[in-house]
CSV table of C-alpha atoms and ligand atoms in Angstrom, one decimal:
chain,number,residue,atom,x,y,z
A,1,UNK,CA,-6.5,-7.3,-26.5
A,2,UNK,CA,-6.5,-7.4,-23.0
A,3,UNK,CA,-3.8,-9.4,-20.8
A,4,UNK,CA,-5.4,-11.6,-18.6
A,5,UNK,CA,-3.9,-12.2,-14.8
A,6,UNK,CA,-2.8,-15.2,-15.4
A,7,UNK,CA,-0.8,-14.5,-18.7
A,8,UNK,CA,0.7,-11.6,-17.1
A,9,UNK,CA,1.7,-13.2,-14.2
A,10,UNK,CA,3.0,-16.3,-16.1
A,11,UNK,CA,4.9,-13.7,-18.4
A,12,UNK,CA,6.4,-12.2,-15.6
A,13,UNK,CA,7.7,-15.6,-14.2
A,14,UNK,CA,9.2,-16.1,-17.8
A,15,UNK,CA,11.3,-12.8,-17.7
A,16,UNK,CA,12.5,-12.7,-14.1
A,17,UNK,CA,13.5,-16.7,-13.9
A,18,UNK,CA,13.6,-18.1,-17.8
A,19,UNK,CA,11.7,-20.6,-19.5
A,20,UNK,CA,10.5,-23.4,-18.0
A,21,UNK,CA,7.6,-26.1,-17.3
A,22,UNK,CA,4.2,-24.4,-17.5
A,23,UNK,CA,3.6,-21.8,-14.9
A,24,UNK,CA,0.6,-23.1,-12.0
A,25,UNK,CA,-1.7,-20.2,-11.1
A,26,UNK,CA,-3.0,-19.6,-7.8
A,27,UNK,CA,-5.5,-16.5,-6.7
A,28,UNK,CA,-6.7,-14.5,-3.9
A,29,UNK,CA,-8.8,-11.6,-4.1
A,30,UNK,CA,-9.5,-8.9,-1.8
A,31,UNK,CA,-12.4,-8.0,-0.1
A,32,UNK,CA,-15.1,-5.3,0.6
A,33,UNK,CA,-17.1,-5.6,4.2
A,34,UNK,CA,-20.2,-4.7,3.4
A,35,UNK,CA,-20.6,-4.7,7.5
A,36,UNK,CA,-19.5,-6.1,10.4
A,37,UNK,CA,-16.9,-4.3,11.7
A,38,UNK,CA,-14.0,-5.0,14.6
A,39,UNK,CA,-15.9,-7.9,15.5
A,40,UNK,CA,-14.3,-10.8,14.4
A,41,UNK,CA,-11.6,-11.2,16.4
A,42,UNK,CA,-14.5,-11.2,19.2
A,43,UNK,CA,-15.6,-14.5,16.9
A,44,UNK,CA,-19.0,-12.7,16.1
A,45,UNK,CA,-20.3,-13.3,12.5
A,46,UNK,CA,-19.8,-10.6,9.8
A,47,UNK,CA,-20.2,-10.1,6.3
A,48,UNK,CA,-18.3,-9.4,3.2
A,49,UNK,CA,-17.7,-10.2,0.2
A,50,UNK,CA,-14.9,-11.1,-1.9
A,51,UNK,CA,-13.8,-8.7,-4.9
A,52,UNK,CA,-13.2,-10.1,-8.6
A,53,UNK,CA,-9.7,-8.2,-8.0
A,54,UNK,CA,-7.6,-10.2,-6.6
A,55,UNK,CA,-3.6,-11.7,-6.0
A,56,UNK,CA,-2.1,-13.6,-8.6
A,57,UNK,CA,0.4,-15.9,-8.6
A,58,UNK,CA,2.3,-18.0,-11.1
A,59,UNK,CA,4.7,-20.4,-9.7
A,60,UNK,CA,7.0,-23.0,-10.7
A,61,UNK,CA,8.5,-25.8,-7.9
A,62,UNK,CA,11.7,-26.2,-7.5
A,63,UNK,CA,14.1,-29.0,-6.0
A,64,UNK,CA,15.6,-27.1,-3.5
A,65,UNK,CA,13.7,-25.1,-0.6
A,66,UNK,CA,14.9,-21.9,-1.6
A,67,UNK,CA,12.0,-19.4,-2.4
A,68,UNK,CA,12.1,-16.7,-5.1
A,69,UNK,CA,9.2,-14.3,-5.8
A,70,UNK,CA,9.1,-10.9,-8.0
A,71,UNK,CA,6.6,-8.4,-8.1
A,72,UNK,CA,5.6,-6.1,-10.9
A,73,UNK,CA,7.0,-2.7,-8.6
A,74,UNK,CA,8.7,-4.7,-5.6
A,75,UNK,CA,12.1,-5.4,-5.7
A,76,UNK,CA,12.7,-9.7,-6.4
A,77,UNK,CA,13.4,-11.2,-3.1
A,78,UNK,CA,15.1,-14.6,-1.9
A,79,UNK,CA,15.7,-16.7,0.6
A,80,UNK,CA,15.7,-20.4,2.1
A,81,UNK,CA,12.8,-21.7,3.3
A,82,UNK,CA,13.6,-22.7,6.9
A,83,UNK,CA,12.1,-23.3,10.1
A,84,UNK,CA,12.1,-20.6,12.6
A,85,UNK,CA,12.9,-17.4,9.5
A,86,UNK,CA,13.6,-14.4,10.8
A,87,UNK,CA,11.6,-11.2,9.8
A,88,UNK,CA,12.5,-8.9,7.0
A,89,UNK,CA,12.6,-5.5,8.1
A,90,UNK,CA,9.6,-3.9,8.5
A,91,UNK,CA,7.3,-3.2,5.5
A,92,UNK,CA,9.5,-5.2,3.1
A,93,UNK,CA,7.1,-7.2,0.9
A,94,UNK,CA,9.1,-10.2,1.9
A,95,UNK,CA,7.0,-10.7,5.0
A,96,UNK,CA,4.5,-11.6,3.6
A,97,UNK,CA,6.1,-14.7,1.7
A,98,UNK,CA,7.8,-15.4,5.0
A,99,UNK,CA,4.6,-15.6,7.0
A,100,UNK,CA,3.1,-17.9,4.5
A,101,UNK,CA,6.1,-20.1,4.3
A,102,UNK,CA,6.2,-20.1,8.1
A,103,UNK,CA,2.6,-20.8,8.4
A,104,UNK,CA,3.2,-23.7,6.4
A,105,UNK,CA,6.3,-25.2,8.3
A,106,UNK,CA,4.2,-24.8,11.5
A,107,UNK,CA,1.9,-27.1,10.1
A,108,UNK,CA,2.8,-29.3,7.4
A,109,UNK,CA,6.9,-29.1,7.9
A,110,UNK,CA,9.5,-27.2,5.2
A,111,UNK,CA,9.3,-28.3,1.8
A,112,UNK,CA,10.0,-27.5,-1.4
A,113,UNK,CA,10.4,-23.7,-2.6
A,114,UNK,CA,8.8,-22.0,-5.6
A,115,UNK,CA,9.7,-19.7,-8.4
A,116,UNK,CA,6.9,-17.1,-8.4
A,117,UNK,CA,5.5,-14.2,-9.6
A,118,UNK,CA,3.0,-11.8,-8.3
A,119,UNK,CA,0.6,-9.8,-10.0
A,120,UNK,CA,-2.5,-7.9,-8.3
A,121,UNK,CA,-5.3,-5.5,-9.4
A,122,UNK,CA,-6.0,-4.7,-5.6
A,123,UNK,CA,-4.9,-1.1,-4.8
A,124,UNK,CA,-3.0,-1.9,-1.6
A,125,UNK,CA,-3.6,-0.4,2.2
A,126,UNK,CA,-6.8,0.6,1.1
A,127,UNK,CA,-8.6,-1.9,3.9
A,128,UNK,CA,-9.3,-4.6,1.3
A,129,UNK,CA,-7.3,-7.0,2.1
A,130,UNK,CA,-4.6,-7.2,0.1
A,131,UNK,CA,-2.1,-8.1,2.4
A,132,UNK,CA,-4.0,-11.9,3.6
A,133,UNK,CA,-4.8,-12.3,-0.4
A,134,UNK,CA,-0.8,-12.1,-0.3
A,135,UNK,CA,0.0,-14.2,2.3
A,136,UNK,CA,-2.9,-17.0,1.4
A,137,UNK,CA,-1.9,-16.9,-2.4
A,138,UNK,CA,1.6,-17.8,-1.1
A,139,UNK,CA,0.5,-20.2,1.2
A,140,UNK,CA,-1.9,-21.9,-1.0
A,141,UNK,CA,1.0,-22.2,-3.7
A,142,UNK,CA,3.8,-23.5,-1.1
A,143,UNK,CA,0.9,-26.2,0.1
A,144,UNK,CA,0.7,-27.3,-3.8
A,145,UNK,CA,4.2,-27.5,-5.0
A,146,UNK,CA,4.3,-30.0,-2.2
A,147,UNK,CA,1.2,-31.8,-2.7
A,148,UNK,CA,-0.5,-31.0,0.2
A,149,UNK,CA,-4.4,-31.2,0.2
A,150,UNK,CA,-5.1,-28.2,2.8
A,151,UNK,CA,-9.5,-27.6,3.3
A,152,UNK,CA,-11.3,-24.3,4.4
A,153,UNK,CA,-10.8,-25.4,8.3
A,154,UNK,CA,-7.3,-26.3,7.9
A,155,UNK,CA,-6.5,-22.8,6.7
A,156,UNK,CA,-8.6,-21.0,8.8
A,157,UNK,CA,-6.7,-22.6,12.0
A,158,UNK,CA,-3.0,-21.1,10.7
A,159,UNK,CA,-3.4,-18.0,8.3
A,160,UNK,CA,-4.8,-15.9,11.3
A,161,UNK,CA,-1.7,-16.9,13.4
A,162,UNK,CA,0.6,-17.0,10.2
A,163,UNK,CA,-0.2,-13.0,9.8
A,164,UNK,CA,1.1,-12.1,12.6
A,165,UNK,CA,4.7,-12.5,11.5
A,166,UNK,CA,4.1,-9.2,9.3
A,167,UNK,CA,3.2,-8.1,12.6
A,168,UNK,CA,-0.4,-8.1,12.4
A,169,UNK,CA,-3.2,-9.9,14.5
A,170,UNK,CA,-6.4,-9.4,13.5
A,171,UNK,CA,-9.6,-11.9,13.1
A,172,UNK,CA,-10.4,-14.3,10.3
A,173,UNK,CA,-12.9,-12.4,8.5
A,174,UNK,CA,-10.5,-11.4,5.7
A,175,UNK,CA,-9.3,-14.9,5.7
A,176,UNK,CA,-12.2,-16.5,5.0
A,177,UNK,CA,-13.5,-14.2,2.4
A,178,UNK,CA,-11.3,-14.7,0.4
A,179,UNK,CA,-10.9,-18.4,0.5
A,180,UNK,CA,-14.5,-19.5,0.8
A,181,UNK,CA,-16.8,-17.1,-1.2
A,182,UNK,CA,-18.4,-17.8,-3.9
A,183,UNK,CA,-18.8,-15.9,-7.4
A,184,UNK,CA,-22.5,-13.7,-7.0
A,185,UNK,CA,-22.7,-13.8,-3.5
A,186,UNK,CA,-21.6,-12.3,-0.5
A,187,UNK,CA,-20.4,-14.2,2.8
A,188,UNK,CA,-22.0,-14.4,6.4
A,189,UNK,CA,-19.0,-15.5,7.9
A,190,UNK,CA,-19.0,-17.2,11.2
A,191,UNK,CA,-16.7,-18.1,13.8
A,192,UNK,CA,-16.9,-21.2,15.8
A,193,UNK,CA,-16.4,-23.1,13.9
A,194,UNK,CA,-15.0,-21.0,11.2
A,195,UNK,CA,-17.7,-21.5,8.3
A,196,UNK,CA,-18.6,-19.3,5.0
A,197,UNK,CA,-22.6,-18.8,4.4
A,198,UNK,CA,-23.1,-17.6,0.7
A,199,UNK,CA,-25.7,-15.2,0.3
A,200,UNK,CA,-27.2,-14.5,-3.0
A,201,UNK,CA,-26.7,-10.3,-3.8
A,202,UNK,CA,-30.2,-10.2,-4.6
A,203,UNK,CA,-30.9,-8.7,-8.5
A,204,UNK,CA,-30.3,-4.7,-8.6
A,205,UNK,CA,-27.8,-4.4,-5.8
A,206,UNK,CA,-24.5,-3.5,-6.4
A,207,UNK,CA,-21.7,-2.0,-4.6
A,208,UNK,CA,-19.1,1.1,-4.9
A,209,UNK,CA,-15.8,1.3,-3.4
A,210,UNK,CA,-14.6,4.2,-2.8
A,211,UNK,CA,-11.2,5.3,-1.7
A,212,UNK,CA,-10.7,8.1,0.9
A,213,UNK,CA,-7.3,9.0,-0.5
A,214,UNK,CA,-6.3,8.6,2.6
A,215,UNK,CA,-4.0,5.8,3.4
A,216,UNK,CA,-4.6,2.9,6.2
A,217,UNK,CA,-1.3,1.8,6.0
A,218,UNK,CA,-1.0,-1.2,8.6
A,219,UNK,CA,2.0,1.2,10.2
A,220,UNK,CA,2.4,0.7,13.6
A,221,UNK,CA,0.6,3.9,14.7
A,222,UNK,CA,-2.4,2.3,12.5
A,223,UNK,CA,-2.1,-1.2,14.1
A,224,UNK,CA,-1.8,0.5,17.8
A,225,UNK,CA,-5.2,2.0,17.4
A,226,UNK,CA,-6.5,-0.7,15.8
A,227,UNK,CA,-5.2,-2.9,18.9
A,228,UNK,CA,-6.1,-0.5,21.2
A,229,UNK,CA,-9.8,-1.3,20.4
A,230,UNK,CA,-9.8,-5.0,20.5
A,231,UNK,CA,-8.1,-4.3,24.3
A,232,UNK,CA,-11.1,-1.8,25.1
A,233,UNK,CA,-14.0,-4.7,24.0
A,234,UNK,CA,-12.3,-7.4,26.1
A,235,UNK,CA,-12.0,-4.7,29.1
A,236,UNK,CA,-15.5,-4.4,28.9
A,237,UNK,CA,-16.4,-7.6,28.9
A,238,UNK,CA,-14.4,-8.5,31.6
A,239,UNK,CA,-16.0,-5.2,33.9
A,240,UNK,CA,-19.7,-6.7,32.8
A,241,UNK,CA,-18.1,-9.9,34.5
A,242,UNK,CA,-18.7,-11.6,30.6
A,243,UNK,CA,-16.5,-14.4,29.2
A,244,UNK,CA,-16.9,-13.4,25.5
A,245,UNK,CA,-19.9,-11.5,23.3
A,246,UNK,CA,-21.6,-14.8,22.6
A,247,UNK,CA,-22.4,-14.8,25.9
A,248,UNK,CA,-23.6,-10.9,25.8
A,249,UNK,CA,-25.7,-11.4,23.2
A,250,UNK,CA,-27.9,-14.4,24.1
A,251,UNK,CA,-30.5,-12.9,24.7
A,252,UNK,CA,-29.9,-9.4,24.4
A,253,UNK,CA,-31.2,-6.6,21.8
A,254,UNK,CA,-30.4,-3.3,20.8
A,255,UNK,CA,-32.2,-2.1,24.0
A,256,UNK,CA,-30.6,-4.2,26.6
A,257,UNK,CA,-27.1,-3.9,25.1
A,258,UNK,CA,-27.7,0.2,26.1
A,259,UNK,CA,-28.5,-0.7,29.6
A,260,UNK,CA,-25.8,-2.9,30.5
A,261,UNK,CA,-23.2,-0.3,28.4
A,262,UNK,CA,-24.7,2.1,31.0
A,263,UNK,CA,-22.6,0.7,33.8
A,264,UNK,CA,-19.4,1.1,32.3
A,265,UNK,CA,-17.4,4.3,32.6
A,266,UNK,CA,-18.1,6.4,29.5
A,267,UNK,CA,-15.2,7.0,27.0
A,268,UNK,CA,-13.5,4.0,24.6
A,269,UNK,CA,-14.7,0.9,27.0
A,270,UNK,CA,-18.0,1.7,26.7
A,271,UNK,CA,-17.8,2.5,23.4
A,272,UNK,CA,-16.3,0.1,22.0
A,273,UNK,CA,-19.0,-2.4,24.2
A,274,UNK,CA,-22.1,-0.6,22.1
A,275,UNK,CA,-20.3,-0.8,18.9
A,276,UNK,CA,-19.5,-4.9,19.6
A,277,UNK,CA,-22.5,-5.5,20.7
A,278,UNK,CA,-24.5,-2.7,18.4
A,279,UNK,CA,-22.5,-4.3,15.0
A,280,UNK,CA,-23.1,-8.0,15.6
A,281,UNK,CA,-27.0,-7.2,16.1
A,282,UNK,CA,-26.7,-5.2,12.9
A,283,UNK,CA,-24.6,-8.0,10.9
A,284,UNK,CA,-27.7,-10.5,11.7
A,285,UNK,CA,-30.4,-8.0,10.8
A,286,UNK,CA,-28.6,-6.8,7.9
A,287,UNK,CA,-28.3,-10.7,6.5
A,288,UNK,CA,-31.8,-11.5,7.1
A,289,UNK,CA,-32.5,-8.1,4.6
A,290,UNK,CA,-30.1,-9.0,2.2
A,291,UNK,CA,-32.0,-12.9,2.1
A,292,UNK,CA,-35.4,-10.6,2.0
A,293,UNK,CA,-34.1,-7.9,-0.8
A,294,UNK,CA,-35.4,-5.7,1.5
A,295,UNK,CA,-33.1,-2.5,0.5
A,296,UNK,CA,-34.2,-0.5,3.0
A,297,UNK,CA,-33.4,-1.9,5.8
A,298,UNK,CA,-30.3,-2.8,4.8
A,299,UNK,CA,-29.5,0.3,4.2
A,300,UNK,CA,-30.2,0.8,7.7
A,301,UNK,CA,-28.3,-1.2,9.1
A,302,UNK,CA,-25.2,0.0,7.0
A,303,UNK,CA,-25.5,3.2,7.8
A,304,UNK,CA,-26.3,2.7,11.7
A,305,UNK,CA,-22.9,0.8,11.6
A,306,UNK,CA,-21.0,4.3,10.4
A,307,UNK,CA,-22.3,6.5,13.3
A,308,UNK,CA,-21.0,3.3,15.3
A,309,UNK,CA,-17.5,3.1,14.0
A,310,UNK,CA,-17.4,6.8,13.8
A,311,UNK,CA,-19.2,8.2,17.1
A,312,UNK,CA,-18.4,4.7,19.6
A,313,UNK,CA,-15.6,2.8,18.6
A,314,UNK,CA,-13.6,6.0,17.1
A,315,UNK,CA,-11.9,3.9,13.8
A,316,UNK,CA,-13.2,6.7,11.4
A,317,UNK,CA,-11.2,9.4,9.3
A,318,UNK,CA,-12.7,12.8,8.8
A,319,UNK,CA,-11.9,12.0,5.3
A,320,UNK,CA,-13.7,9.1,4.8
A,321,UNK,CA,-16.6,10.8,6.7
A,322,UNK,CA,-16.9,13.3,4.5
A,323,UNK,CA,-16.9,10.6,1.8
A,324,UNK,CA,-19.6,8.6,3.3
A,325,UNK,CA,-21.9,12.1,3.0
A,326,UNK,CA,-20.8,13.0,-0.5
A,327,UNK,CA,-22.1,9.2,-1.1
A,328,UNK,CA,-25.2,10.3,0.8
A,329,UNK,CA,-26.0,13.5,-1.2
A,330,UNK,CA,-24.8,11.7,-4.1
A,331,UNK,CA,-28.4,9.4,-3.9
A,332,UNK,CA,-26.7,6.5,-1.8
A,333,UNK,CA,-29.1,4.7,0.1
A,334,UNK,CA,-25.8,3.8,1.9
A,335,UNK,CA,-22.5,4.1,2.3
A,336,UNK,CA,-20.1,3.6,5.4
A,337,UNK,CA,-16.5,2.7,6.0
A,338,UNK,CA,-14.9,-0.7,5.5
A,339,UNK,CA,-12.2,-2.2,7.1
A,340,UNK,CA,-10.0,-1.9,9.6
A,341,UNK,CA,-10.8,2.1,9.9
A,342,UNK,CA,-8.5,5.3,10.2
A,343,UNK,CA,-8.6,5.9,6.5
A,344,UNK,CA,-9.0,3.5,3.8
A,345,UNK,CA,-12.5,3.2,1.8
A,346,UNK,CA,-16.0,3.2,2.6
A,347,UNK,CA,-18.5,0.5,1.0
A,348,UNK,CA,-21.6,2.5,-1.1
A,349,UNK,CA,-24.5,0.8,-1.6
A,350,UNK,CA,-25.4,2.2,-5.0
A,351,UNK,CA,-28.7,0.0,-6.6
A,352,UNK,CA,-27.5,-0.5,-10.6
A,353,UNK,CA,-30.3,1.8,-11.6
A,354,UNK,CA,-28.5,5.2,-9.5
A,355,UNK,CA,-25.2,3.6,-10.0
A,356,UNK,CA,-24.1,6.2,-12.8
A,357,UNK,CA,-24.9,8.9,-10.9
A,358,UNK,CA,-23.5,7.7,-7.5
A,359,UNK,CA,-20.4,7.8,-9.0
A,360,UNK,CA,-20.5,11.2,-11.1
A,361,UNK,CA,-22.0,12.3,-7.9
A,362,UNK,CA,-18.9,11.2,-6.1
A,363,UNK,CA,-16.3,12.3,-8.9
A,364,UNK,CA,-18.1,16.0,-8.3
A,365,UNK,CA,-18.8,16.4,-4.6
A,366,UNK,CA,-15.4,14.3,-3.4
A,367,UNK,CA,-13.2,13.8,-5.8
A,368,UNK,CA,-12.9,17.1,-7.9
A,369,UNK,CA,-9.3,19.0,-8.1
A,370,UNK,CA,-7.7,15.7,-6.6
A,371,UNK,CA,-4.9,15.4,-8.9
A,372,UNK,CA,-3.9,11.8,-7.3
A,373,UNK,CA,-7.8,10.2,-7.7
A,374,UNK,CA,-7.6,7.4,-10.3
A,375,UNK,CA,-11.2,5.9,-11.3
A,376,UNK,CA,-9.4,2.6,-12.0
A,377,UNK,CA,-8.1,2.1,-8.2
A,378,UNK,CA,-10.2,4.7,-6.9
A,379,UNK,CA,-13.9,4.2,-7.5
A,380,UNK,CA,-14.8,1.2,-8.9
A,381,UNK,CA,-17.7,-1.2,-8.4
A,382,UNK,CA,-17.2,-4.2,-6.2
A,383,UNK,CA,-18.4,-7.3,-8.3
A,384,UNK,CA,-19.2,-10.4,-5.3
A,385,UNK,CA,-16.1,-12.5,-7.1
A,386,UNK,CA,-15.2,-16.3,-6.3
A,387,UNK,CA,-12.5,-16.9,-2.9
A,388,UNK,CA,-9.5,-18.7,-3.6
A,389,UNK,CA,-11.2,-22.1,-3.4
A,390,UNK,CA,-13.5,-21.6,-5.7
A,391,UNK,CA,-11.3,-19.9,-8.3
A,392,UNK,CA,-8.9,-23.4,-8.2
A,393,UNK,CA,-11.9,-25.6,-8.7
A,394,UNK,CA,-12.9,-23.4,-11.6
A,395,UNK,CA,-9.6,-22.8,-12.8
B,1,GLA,C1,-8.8,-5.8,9.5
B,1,GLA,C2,-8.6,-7.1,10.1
B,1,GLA,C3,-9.9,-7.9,10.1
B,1,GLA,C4,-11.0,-7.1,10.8
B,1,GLA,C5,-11.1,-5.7,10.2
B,1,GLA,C6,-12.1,-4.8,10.9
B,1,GLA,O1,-9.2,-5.9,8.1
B,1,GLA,O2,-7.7,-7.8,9.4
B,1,GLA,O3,-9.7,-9.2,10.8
B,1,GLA,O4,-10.8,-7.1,12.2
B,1,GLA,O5,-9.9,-5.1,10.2
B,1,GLA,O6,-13.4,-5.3,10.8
């Protein structure tokens, strides 16, 4: 019989830090963009949805403020849970528990440390998320062995900030994914304020992610490019004499974005201007199709938002463009990259009645003589799972 998460993690607790009072569970999962990309941190809306694989934690509280975790693969890391912690060095695992004990003290004070142990079915640096799932599991188990009641808003004003202690600043679209979706649907996220539209995925439509094999590791080459494109979409804004995209896009359409993109020198500025401006046009459109169930022109829209990532704002691989063809050729209505770009996976939209031979498609024309491709963590079909706060009410 199969393990569940839970007992597994609550096992692992067991063995690295003895017996004890029952083990609490906490979860995260990851999540797939279905599209909407590199806009967020310009506040416009996106939309993913949250994956039934997710972070799991099993804690115990402890008297003292001294924090223990252990990871099935990471080594078991300690420390004291103080204001001010310093960082671990980079890419230690340890950040992340750092960040989210740090975005706790920021808020809500030190408190009480934990006993935990971490176990995840989310293939990590693969652009779906992994790394806030981390850090909010944490957080949202610090914030309960001290009995403090934290809501969606709360969160979503510190876990942004509290990432960038592992060095990354990004938006709050992987945030609020995973807190606030709900089981069977995805989430038309939105900015100010911070809020979590569910979406049903209509009947039929399901999702393939498929890993590039190629590795987004959020090094810092990865996060200077990525960085590099938030500074080009606020240099055009301030060259168009613009305060932010809201303002861009209050009246415009796909037309007048291309006019007013015209005046700007040509190279990253501009392109990254078309690609804001292009994506959170397409993130509306493609919201109001997924309400319709109109396939096609969703479809559309997905695949108009590759040739944007790819040809404006440059955050493609040539891997995971010749992924997002294979998907093509394979009978894909759609496919296009997700995440944070330069390698990663891409999102497929494979309808259940082609999903079969989407993927054989796939395992033939992309994956064939690749001795490291493992279906498991791989290619595997994104289920729309339940965010964090769901999953407690549940659980
Ligand atoms: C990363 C960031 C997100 C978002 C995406 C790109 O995942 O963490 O906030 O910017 O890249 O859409």
């Amino acid at each position: 019989m199969e393990v569940s998460a839970n007992q597994q993690a609550a096992d692992l607790l067991k063995s690295a830090f003895g017996p004890g009072p029952a083990a609490r569970i906490i979860a995260a999962p990851g999540r797939v963009n279905l599209i909407g990309e590199h806009i967020d941190y310009h506040l416009q809306a996106v939309l993913p949805m949250a994956l039934e694989r997710r972070i799991t934690i099993a804690f115990r509280p402890r008297p003292d403020s001294t924090i223990r975790a252990i990871s099935a693969g990471q080594p078991r890391r300690e420390f004291v849970w103080s204001k001010g912690l310093e960082q671990a060095p980079a890419g230690d695992w340890a950040n992340y528990i750092r960040a989210a004990a740090e975005t706790v003290s920021l808020r809500w004070g030190t408190g009480r440390g934990i006993d935990a142990a971490v176990v995840s079915d989310l293939p990590p640096a693969a652009g779906l998320s992994s790394s806030s799932a981390l850090l909010i599991a944490f957080t949202l188990a610090l914030l309960d062995a001290n009995g403090i009641e934290a809501g969606f808003e709360d969160l979503m004003d510190v876990l942004p900030d509290g990432e960038q202690f592992v060095g990354t600043r990004g938006g709050g679209m992987d945030h609020a994914a995973s807190l606030g979706s709900r089981s069977g649907h995805a989430s038309l996220i939105s900015f100010t304020p911070p809020a979590v539209e569910p979406v049903p995925v209509p009947a039929g439509w399901s999702f393939l992610v498929a890993h590039s094999l190629t590795h987004a590791e959020k090094s810092s080459a990865v996060m200077e490019q990525y960085n590099s494109r938030r500074r080009a979409g606020a240099e055009a804004l301030a060259t168009l004499g613009f305060a932010n995209f809201t303002d861009v896009l209050k009246a415009a359409d796909f037309a007048s974005v291309e006019q007013m993109a015209a005046s700007l020198p040509e190279g990253l500025v501009r392109g990254a201007f078309l690609h804001v401006a292009g994506e959170s046009l397409r993130v509306l459109d493609a919201a109001a199709a997924l309400k319709e169930a109109d396939a096609e022109r969703f479809a559309l829209r997905l695949n108009q938002a590759h040739a944007s990532a790819r040809d404006q704002l440059r955050i493609s691989h040539p891997e995971v463009d010749r992924l997002v063809v294979a998907a093509l050729e394979s009978g894909a209505p759609a496919a296009r990259l997700t995440g944070a770009g330069f390698g990663g996976c891409s999102v497929v939209f494979a309808p259940q009645d082609r999903i079969e031979a989407i993927r054989l498609g796939l395992i033939e024309r992309f994956y064939a003589g690749r001795a490291e491709f493992d279906p498991a963590q791989h290619l595997f079909e994104a289920q729309p799972g339940a965010g964090a706060i769901q999953l407690r009410t549940a659980g």
